[in-house]
PDB file of C-alpha atoms in Angstrom:
ATOM      1  CA  MET P   1       0.000   0.000   0.000  1.00  0.00           C
ATOM      2  CA  LYS P   2       1.299   3.430  -0.884  1.00  0.00           C
ATOM      3  CA  SER P   3       1.395   6.350   1.502  1.00  0.00           C
ATOM      4  CA  LEU P   4      -0.812   9.377   0.859  1.00  0.00           C
ATOM      5  CA  SER P   5       2.266  11.366  -0.172  1.00  0.00           C
ATOM      6  CA  GLU P   6       3.216   8.704  -2.708  1.00  0.00           C
ATOM      7  CA  ILE P   7      -0.332   8.673  -4.044  1.00  0.00           C
ATOM      8  CA  GLU P   8      -0.350  12.449  -4.416  1.00  0.00           C
ATOM      9  CA  THR P   9       3.024  12.482  -6.192  1.00  0.00           C
ATOM     10  CA  THR P  10       2.056   9.664  -8.546  1.00  0.00           C
ATOM     11  CA  VAL P  11      -1.261  11.340  -9.360  1.00  0.00           C
ATOM     12  CA  LYS P  12       0.520  14.629 -10.128  1.00  0.00           C
ATOM     13  CA  ARG P  13       2.853  12.886 -12.549  1.00  0.00           C
ATOM     14  CA  ALA P  14       0.045  10.922 -14.190  1.00  0.00           C
ATOM     15  CA  THR P  15      -2.039  14.081 -14.569  1.00  0.00           C
ATOM     16  CA  ARG P  16       0.864  15.896 -16.166  1.00  0.00           C
ATOM     17  CA  ALA P  17       1.422  12.924 -18.496  1.00  0.00           C
ATOM     18  CA  ALA P  18      -2.288  13.084 -19.411  1.00  0.00           C
ATOM     19  CA  GLY P  19      -1.678  16.555 -20.843  1.00  0.00           C
ATOM     20  CA  TYR P  20      -2.666  18.865 -17.998  1.00  0.00           C
ATOM     21  CA  SER P  21      -0.472  21.699 -16.690  1.00  0.00           C
ATOM     22  CA  TRP P  22       1.561  21.349 -13.503  1.00  0.00           C
ATOM     23  CA  GLY P  23      -0.842  23.673 -11.688  1.00  0.00           C
ATOM     24  CA  ILE P  24      -3.804  21.467 -12.523  1.00  0.00           C
ATOM     25  CA  ALA P  25      -1.733  18.390 -11.667  1.00  0.00           C
ATOM     26  CA  GLU P  26      -1.075  19.835  -8.188  1.00  0.00           C
ATOM     27  CA  ASP P  27      -4.798  20.330  -7.557  1.00  0.00           C
ATOM     28  CA  VAL P  28      -5.711  16.885  -8.862  1.00  0.00           C
ATOM     29  CA  GLY P  29      -3.035  15.321  -6.649  1.00  0.00           C
ATOM     30  CA  LYS P  30      -4.447  17.029  -3.549  1.00  0.00           C
ATOM     31  CA  SER P  31      -7.988  16.065  -4.481  1.00  0.00           C
ATOM     32  CA  ILE P  32      -7.283  12.386  -5.097  1.00  0.00           C
ATOM     33  CA  ARG P  33      -5.307  12.261  -1.870  1.00  0.00           C
ATOM     34  CA  ILE P  34      -8.442  13.443  -0.048  1.00  0.00           C
ATOM     35  CA  LEU P  35     -10.553  10.664  -1.568  1.00  0.00           C
ATOM     36  CA  GLU P  36      -8.013   8.025  -0.602  1.00  0.00           C
ATOM     37  CA  LEU P  37      -7.707   9.493   2.908  1.00  0.00           C
ATOM     38  CA  PHE P  38     -11.461   9.019   3.407  1.00  0.00           C
ATOM     39  CA  GLY P  39     -11.414   5.496   1.990  1.00  0.00           C
ATOM     40  CA  LEU P  40     -12.923   6.350  -1.401  1.00  0.00           C
ATOM     41  CA  PRO P  41     -11.391   4.910  -4.586  1.00  0.00           C
ATOM     42  CA  GLY P  42      -9.829   8.077  -6.022  1.00  0.00           C
ATOM     43  CA  VAL P  43      -6.901   6.453  -7.785  1.00  0.00           C
ATOM     44  CA  LYS P  44      -9.108   3.773  -9.340  1.00  0.00           C
ATOM     45  CA  ASN P  45     -11.568   6.345 -10.693  1.00  0.00           C
ATOM     46  CA  LEU P  46      -8.868   8.702 -11.947  1.00  0.00           C
ATOM     47  CA  ASN P  47      -7.050   5.866 -13.682  1.00  0.00           C
ATOM     48  CA  GLN P  48     -10.247   4.814 -15.471  1.00  0.00           C
ATOM     49  CA  TYR P  49     -11.000   8.441 -16.376  1.00  0.00           C
ATOM     50  CA  TYR P  50      -7.557   8.853 -17.972  1.00  0.00           C
ATOM     51  CA  LYS P  51      -8.069   5.650 -19.958  1.00  0.00           C
ATOM     52  CA  ASP P  52     -11.479   6.909 -21.179  1.00  0.00           C
ATOM     53  CA  LYS P  53     -10.076  10.371 -21.912  1.00  0.00           C
ATOM     54  CA  ASN P  54      -8.003   8.870 -24.730  1.00  0.00           C
ATOM     55  CA  PHE P  55     -11.051   7.881 -26.774  1.00  0.00           C
ATOM     56  CA  LYS P  56     -14.026   9.794 -25.343  1.00  0.00           C
ATOM     57  CA  LYS P  57     -14.784  13.495 -25.401  1.00  0.00           C
ATOM     58  CA  PHE P  58     -15.810  15.506 -22.364  1.00  0.00           C
ATOM     59  CA  GLU P  59     -17.206  19.010 -22.095  1.00  0.00           C
ATOM     60  CA  ASN P  60     -15.386  21.664 -20.087  1.00  0.00           C
ATOM     61  CA  LEU P  61     -17.571  23.858 -17.907  1.00  0.00           C
ATOM     62  CA  ASN P  62     -15.787  27.057 -16.996  1.00  0.00           C
ATOM     63  CA  LEU P  63     -18.622  29.278 -15.744  1.00  0.00           C
ATOM     64  CA  ILE P  64     -20.892  27.714 -13.141  1.00  0.00           C
ATOM     65  CA  SER P  65     -24.489  28.818 -12.605  1.00  0.00           C
ATOM     66  CA  ASP P  66     -27.439  27.344 -10.742  1.00  0.00           C
ATOM     67  CA  ARG P  67     -28.327  25.143 -13.731  1.00  0.00           C
ATOM     68  CA  ASN P  68     -25.525  23.560 -15.747  1.00  0.00           C
ATOM     69  CA  ILE P  69     -26.618  21.246 -18.525  1.00  0.00           C
ATOM     70  CA  SER P  70     -24.260  19.766 -21.088  1.00  0.00           C
ATOM     71  CA  THR P  71     -25.279  19.789 -24.728  1.00  0.00           C
ATOM     72  CA  SER P  72     -24.482  16.119 -25.287  1.00  0.00           C
ATOM     73  CA  LEU P  73     -21.203  15.257 -23.575  1.00  0.00           C
ATOM     74  CA  PRO P  74     -20.540  14.571 -19.903  1.00  0.00           C
ATOM     75  CA  PHE P  75     -18.616  17.244 -18.039  1.00  0.00           C
ATOM     76  CA  CYS P  76     -14.901  16.727 -17.385  1.00  0.00           C
ATOM     77  CA  PRO P  77     -14.668  16.245 -13.595  1.00  0.00           C
ATOM     78  CA  ILE P  78     -11.259  17.916 -13.370  1.00  0.00           C
ATOM     79  CA  ILE P  79     -12.086  21.134 -15.218  1.00  0.00           C
ATOM     80  CA  LEU P  80     -15.478  21.271 -13.491  1.00  0.00           C
ATOM     81  CA  GLY P  81     -13.841  20.785 -10.093  1.00  0.00           C
ATOM     82  CA  LEU P  82     -11.240  23.465 -10.728  1.00  0.00           C
ATOM     83  CA  SER P  83     -13.902  25.863 -12.011  1.00  0.00           C
ATOM     84  CA  PHE P  84     -15.950  25.221  -8.880  1.00  0.00           C
ATOM     85  CA  LEU P  85     -12.951  25.906  -6.639  1.00  0.00           C
ATOM     86  CA  ASP P  86     -12.086  29.081  -8.553  1.00  0.00           C
ATOM     87  CA  GLN P  87     -15.654  30.406  -8.315  1.00  0.00           C
ATOM     88  CA  VAL P  88     -16.653  29.047  -4.903  1.00  0.00           C
ATOM     89  CA  LYS P  89     -16.860  32.474  -3.232  1.00  0.00           C
ATOM     90  CA  MET P  90     -19.125  33.802  -6.006  1.00  0.00           C
ATOM     91  CA  ILE P  91     -21.419  30.764  -6.157  1.00  0.00           C
ATOM     92  CA  GLU P  92     -21.578  30.345  -2.383  1.00  0.00           C
ATOM     93  CA  GLN P  93     -24.864  32.281  -2.296  1.00  0.00           C
ATOM     94  CA  ILE P  94     -26.612  29.813  -4.617  1.00  0.00           C
ATOM     95  CA  LYS P  95     -28.612  27.373  -2.482  1.00  0.00           C
ATOM     96  CA  ARG P  96     -28.916  24.595  -5.066  1.00  0.00           C
ATOM     97  CA  ILE P  97     -26.770  23.897  -8.110  1.00  0.00           C
ATOM     98  CA  ASN P  98     -27.748  21.313 -10.699  1.00  0.00           C
ATOM     99  CA  PHE P  99     -25.308  19.668 -13.061  1.00  0.00           C
ATOM    100  CA  GLY P 100     -26.036  17.503 -16.049  1.00  0.00           C
ATOM    101  CA  ILE P 101     -23.989  14.373 -16.506  1.00  0.00           C
ATOM    102  CA  ILE P 102     -20.542  14.485 -14.913  1.00  0.00           C
ATOM    103  CA  ALA P 103     -17.969  11.918 -15.968  1.00  0.00           C
ATOM    104  CA  TYR P 104     -16.588  10.158 -12.895  1.00  0.00           C
ATOM    105  CA  PRO P 105     -18.367  12.382 -10.352  1.00  0.00           C
ATOM    106  CA  ILE P 106     -16.373  10.878  -7.497  1.00  0.00           C
ATOM    107  CA  ILE P 107     -13.415  12.886  -8.817  1.00  0.00           C
ATOM    108  CA  PHE P 108     -15.546  16.047  -8.775  1.00  0.00           C
ATOM    109  CA  LEU P 109     -16.586  15.167  -5.212  1.00  0.00           C
ATOM    110  CA  SER P 110     -13.011  15.652  -4.005  1.00  0.00           C
ATOM    111  CA  PHE P 111     -12.957  19.227  -5.313  1.00  0.00           C
ATOM    112  CA  LEU P 112     -16.263  19.908  -3.556  1.00  0.00           C
ATOM    113  CA  SER P 113     -14.758  18.662  -0.307  1.00  0.00           C
ATOM    114  CA  ARG P 114     -11.992  21.220  -0.640  1.00  0.00           C
ATOM    115  CA  ALA P 115     -14.579  23.897  -1.487  1.00  0.00           C
ATOM    116  CA  SER P 116     -16.396  23.110   1.764  1.00  0.00           C
ATOM    117  CA  GLU P 117     -13.275  24.059   3.688  1.00  0.00           C
ATOM    118  CA  ILE P 118     -12.776  27.272   1.700  1.00  0.00           C
ATOM    119  CA  ILE P 119     -16.281  28.601   2.347  1.00  0.00           C
ATOM    120  CA  GLY P 120     -16.546  27.167   5.858  1.00  0.00           C
ATOM    121  CA  LYS P 121     -19.831  25.408   5.172  1.00  0.00           C
ATOM    122  CA  LYS P 122     -20.974  21.840   4.797  1.00  0.00           C
ATOM    123  CA  ILE P 123     -21.912  20.795   1.265  1.00  0.00           C
ATOM    124  CA  TYR P 124     -24.550  18.165   0.534  1.00  0.00           C
ATOM    125  CA  ILE P 125     -24.399  16.426  -2.830  1.00  0.00           C
ATOM    126  CA  LYS P 126     -26.579  13.746  -4.348  1.00  0.00           C
ATOM    127  CA  ILE P 127     -25.330  11.652  -7.265  1.00  0.00           C
ATOM    128  CA  ASP P 128     -28.042   9.283  -8.462  1.00  0.00           C
ATOM    129  CA  ASN P 129     -29.077   7.539  -5.222  1.00  0.00           C
ATOM    130  CA  ASN P 130     -25.777   8.190  -3.479  1.00  0.00           C
ATOM    131  CA  GLU P 131     -25.705  10.971  -0.910  1.00  0.00           C
ATOM    132  CA  PHE P 132     -22.600  12.697   0.446  1.00  0.00           C
ATOM    133  CA  LEU P 133     -22.133  15.298   3.157  1.00  0.00           C
ATOM    134  CA  LEU P 134     -18.833  17.125   2.866  1.00  0.00           C
ATOM    135  CA  ASN P 135     -17.731  18.529   6.177  1.00  0.00           C
ATOM    136  CA  TYR P 136     -15.072  21.264   5.856  1.00  0.00           C
ATOM    137  CA  ASN P 137     -12.634  18.910   4.078  1.00  0.00           C
ATOM    138  CA  VAL P 138     -12.365  16.982   7.336  1.00  0.00           C
ATOM    139  CA  ASN P 139     -14.959  14.260   6.715  1.00  0.00           C
ATOM    140  CA  ILE P 140     -16.996  12.833   3.875  1.00  0.00           C
ATOM    141  CA  TYR P 141     -20.128  11.087   5.102  1.00  0.00           C
ATOM    142  CA  SER P 142     -22.014   8.868   2.712  1.00  0.00           C
ATOM    143  CA  ASN P 143     -24.895   6.411   2.508  1.00  0.00           C
ATOM    144  CA  ILE P 144     -22.709   3.950   0.572  1.00  0.00           C
ATOM    145  CA  SER P 145     -20.168   1.444   1.830  1.00  0.00           C
ATOM    146  CA  ASN P 146     -18.701   0.033  -1.381  1.00  0.00           C
ATOM    147  CA  LYS P 147     -14.979   0.847  -1.604  1.00  0.00           C
ATOM    148  CA  ASN P 148     -14.973  -0.135  -5.270  1.00  0.00           C
ATOM    149  CA  LEU P 149     -17.328   2.709  -6.074  1.00  0.00           C
ATOM    150  CA  VAL P 150     -17.024   3.923  -9.645  1.00  0.00           C
ATOM    151  CA  LEU P 151     -19.680   6.530 -10.380  1.00  0.00           C
TER     152      LEU P 151
END
């Protein structure tokens, strides 16, 4: 088993190799580390996402509003997560935000956990029938117990 630091470093390198900048790689590394810390399969989901990224297209969402619907493609969880983090202070006032289909939403979940800490508020998210309560980047509570979760 790898340490959290090893996981973060490996994820950074893999993200850079997948074509993202070092800045994005840093954020993805931190986010996947959080998932693994809380016992969620971050590495597994990210690995599958990078495999799919080679032959599937994903939509980038840069400006978040209360209703975000993709034209036909699922949203990229990395760009969506980074956009959410960048805009979290502006969208904090929105009580409910809807997203269309997000590719590998568990990856997006890690960015939301970090956003919870930034704004100092708990964030509740529902993905299909799975519910998550993100508690200031300290805890992720869920109604699921499957460690092999791939959303």
